[in-house]
XYZ file of C-alpha atoms in Angstrom:
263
model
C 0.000 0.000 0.000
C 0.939 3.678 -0.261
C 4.559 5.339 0.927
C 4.441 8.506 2.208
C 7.423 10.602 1.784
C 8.794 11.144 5.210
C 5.784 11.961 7.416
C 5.439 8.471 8.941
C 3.171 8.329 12.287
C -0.187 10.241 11.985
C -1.259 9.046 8.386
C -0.337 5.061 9.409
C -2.212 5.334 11.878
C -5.636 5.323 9.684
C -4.208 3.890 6.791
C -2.947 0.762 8.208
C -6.460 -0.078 8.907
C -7.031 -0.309 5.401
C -5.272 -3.296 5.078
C -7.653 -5.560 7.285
C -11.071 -4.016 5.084
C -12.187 -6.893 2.480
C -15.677 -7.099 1.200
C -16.939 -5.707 4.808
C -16.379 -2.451 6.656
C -15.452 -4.497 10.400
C -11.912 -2.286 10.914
C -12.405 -1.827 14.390
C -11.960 1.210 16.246
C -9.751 4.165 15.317
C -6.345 4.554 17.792
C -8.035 7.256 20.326
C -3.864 8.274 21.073
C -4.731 11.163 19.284
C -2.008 10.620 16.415
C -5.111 10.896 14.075
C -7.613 12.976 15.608
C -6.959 16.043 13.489
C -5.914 13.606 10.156
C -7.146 14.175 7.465
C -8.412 17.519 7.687
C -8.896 17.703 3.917
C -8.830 15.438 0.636
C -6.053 12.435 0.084
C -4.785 12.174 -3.346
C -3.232 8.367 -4.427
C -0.782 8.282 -7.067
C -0.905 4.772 -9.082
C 2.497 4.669 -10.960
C 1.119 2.524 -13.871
C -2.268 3.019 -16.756
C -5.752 2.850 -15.512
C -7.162 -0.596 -14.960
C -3.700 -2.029 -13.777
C -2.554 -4.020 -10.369
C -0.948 -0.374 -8.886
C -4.420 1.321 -10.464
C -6.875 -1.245 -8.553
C -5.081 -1.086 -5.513
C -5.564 2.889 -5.181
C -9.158 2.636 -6.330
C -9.994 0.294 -4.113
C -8.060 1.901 -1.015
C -9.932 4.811 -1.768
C -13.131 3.274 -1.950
C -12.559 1.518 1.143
C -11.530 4.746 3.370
C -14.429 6.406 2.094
C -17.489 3.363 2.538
C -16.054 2.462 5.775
C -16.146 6.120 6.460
C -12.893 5.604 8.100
C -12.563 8.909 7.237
C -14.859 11.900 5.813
C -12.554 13.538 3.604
C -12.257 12.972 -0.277
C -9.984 10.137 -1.895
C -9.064 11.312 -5.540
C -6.820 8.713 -7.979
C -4.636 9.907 -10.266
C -2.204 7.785 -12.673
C 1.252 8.614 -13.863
C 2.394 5.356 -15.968
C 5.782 4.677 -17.853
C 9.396 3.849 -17.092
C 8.836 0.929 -14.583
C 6.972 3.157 -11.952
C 9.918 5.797 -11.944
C 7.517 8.400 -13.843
C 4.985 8.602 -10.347
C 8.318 7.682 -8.454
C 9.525 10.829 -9.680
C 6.118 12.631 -8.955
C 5.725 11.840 -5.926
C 9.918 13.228 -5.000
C 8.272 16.336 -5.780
C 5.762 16.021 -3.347
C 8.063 15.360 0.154
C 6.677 16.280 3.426
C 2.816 16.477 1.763
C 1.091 13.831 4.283
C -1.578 14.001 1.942
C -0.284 12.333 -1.039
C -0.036 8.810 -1.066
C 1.381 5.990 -3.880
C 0.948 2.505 -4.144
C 3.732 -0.041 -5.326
C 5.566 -3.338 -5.391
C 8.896 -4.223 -4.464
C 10.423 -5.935 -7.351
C 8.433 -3.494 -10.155
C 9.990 -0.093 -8.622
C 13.460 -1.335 -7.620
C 13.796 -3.056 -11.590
C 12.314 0.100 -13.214
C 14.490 2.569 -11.155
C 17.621 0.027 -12.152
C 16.377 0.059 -15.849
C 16.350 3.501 -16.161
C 18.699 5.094 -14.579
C 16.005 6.789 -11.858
C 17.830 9.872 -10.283
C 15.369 9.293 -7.655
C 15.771 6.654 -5.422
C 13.175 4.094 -3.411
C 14.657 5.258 -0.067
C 13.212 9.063 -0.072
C 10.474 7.071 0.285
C 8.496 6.169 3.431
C 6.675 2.912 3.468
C 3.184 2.903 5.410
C 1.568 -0.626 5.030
C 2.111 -4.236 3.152
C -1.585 -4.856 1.852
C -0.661 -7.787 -0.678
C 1.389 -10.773 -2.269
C 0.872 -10.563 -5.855
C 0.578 -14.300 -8.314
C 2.162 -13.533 -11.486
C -0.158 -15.709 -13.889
C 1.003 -17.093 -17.494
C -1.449 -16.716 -20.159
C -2.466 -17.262 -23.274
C -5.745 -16.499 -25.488
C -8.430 -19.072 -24.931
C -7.933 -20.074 -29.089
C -4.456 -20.629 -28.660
C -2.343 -23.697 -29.691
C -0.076 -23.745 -26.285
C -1.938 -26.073 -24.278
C 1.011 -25.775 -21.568
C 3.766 -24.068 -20.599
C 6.469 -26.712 -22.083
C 4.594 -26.421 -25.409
C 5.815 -22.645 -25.069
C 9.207 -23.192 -24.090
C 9.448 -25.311 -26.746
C 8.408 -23.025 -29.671
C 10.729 -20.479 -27.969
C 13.665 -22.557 -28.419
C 12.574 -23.051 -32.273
C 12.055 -19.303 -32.841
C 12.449 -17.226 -29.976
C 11.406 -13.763 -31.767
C 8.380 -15.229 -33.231
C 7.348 -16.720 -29.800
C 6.612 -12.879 -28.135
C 5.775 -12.379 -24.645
C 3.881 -9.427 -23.265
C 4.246 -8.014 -19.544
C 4.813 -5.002 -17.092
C 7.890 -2.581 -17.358
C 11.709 -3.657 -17.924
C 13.430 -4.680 -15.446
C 10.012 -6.047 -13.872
C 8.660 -9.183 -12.216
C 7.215 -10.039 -15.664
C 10.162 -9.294 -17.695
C 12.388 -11.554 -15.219
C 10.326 -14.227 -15.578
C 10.420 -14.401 -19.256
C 14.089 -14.170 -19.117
C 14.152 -16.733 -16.037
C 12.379 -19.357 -18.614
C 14.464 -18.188 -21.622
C 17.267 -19.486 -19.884
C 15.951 -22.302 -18.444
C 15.334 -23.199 -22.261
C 18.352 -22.705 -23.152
C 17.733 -19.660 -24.925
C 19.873 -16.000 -24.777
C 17.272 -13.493 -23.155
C 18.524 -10.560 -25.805
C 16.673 -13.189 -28.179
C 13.240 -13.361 -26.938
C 10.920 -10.782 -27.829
C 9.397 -8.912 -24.956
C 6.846 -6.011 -25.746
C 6.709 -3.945 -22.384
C 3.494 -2.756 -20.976
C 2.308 -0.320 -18.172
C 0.111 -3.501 -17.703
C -4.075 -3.963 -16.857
C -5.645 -3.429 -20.123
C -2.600 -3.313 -22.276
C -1.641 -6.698 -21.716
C -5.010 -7.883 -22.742
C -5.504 -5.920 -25.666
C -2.314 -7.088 -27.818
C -2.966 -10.519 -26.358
C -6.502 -11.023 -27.470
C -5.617 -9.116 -30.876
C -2.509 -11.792 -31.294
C 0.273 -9.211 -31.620
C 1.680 -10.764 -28.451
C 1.236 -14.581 -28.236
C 2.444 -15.186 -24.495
C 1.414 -12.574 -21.197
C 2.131 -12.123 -17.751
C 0.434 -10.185 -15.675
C -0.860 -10.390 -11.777
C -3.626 -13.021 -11.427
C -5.959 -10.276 -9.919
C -5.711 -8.599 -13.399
C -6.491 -11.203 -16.244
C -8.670 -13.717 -13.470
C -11.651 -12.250 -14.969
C -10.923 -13.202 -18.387
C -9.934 -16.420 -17.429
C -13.291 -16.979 -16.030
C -15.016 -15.543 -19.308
C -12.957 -18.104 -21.354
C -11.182 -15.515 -23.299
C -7.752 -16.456 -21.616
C -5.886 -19.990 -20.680
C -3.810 -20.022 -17.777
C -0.683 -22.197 -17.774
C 1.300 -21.495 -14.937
C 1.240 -19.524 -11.874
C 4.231 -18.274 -9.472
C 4.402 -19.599 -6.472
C 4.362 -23.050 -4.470
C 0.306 -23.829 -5.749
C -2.381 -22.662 -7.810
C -4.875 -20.295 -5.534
C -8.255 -21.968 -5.375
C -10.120 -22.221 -8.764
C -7.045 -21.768 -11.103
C -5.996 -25.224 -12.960
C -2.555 -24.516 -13.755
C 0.702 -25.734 -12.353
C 3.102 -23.438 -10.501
C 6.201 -22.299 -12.840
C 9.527 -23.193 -11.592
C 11.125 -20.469 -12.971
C 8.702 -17.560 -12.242
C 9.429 -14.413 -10.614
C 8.299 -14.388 -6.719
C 5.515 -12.988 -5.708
C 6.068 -9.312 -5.277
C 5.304 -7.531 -1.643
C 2.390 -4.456 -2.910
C 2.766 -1.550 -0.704
């Protein structure tokens, strides 16, 4: 869930009850030390470093939505999104934004530190403050329900027969998605620099050059594409991790990324 640069205490105290809301408002009461009484005392805004309809995207909407049913608090929650470069666009944003205890941004772990690597980000993950772990992300393997790969070996096997043909779509460089790809390029026994990769500021963009066939292969976070899979429009082969979460039949990939911490 969101970091706040440096201005720690007040604003986790209410936003750290936003990681125990699901489906239901039962947060409990609010910490009566008076480290919140006077917060907020106007609007939030939540930066979500990647395009609308993405993992960072949902997570903001729905924090939002969640402060604001649960009336946790009365103020205002507005979204905005700054996508591109791995994250370090809104990374960048939100630098220029320090001591404001009213801007939040949500983010992974593996994402931002691969994206600030990738491209050279002048502005580093530390500046940061983080306020509360909401989620462990499963990277899911997919393909469009009329494809030929039935599995993931089928895949890896076209890949070693002609790796630029066999194209993969994902999140940013230097990502979770992008490290899988080249995690199971190698495993194949094929040079990463090979394999084409089309980058993505993931959600919709993912499923768009999937389901049009520029991109035969995508990763994305299972939260993403799960409704798709449920329509039938996508196949899942493989998920990260040590199991399938309940009501996905695919096997967990050996060589996938791990699951990435979302702040």
């Amino acid at each position: 869930m969101p970091p706040l640069l440096r201005n720690g205490p007040r604003l986790a105290a209410v936003v750290a009850l936003v990681a125990t809301v699901s489906s239901a408002c039962t947060i409990g009461s609010l910490d009566d030390s008076g480290a919140v009484a006077d917060y907020p005392s106007r609007g939030l805004s939540i930066l979500a470093p990647g395009s609308v309809g993405g993992g960072w995207d949902a997570r903001a909407r729905g924090i939002g939505s969640a402060l604001t049913t649960c009336e946790t608090i009365d103020e205002d929650v507005t979204v905005t999104n700054a996508p591109g470069a791995g994250g370090t666009i809104g990374l960048a944003r939100m630098a220029g934004r320090g001591g404001d205890p009213y801007q939040l941004m949500t983010m992974d772990t593996v994402t931002m530190i691969g994206g600030a690597i990738q491209n050279h980000s002048p502005v580093k993950l530390s500046e940061l403050t983080p306020v509360a772990g909401l989620t462990v992300s499963t990277t899911a393997i997919v393909v469009p329900a009329r494809s030929s790969f039935r599995d993931l070996r089928s895949v890896l096997a076209a890949m070693r027969k002609d790796p630029k043909k066999t194209s993969w779509v994902g999140g940013s460089l230097g990502g979770p998605d992008h490290i899988t790809v080249a995690a199971l390029a190698k495993a194949a026994g094929v040079p990463a620099r090979k394999v084409t990769y089309v980058p993505t500021g993931g959600g919709g963009e993912v499923l768009n050059l999937l389901l049009s066939g520029a991109s035969k292969v995508g990763l994305s976070t299972l939260t993403e594409v799960r409704p798709q899979i449920e329509a039938g429009k996508l196949r899942v082969l493989a998920v990260s991790g040590d199991k399938a979460p309940e009501g996905i039949d695919a096997p967990p990939s050996p060589h996938s990324a791990t699951a990435t911490r979302a702040w």
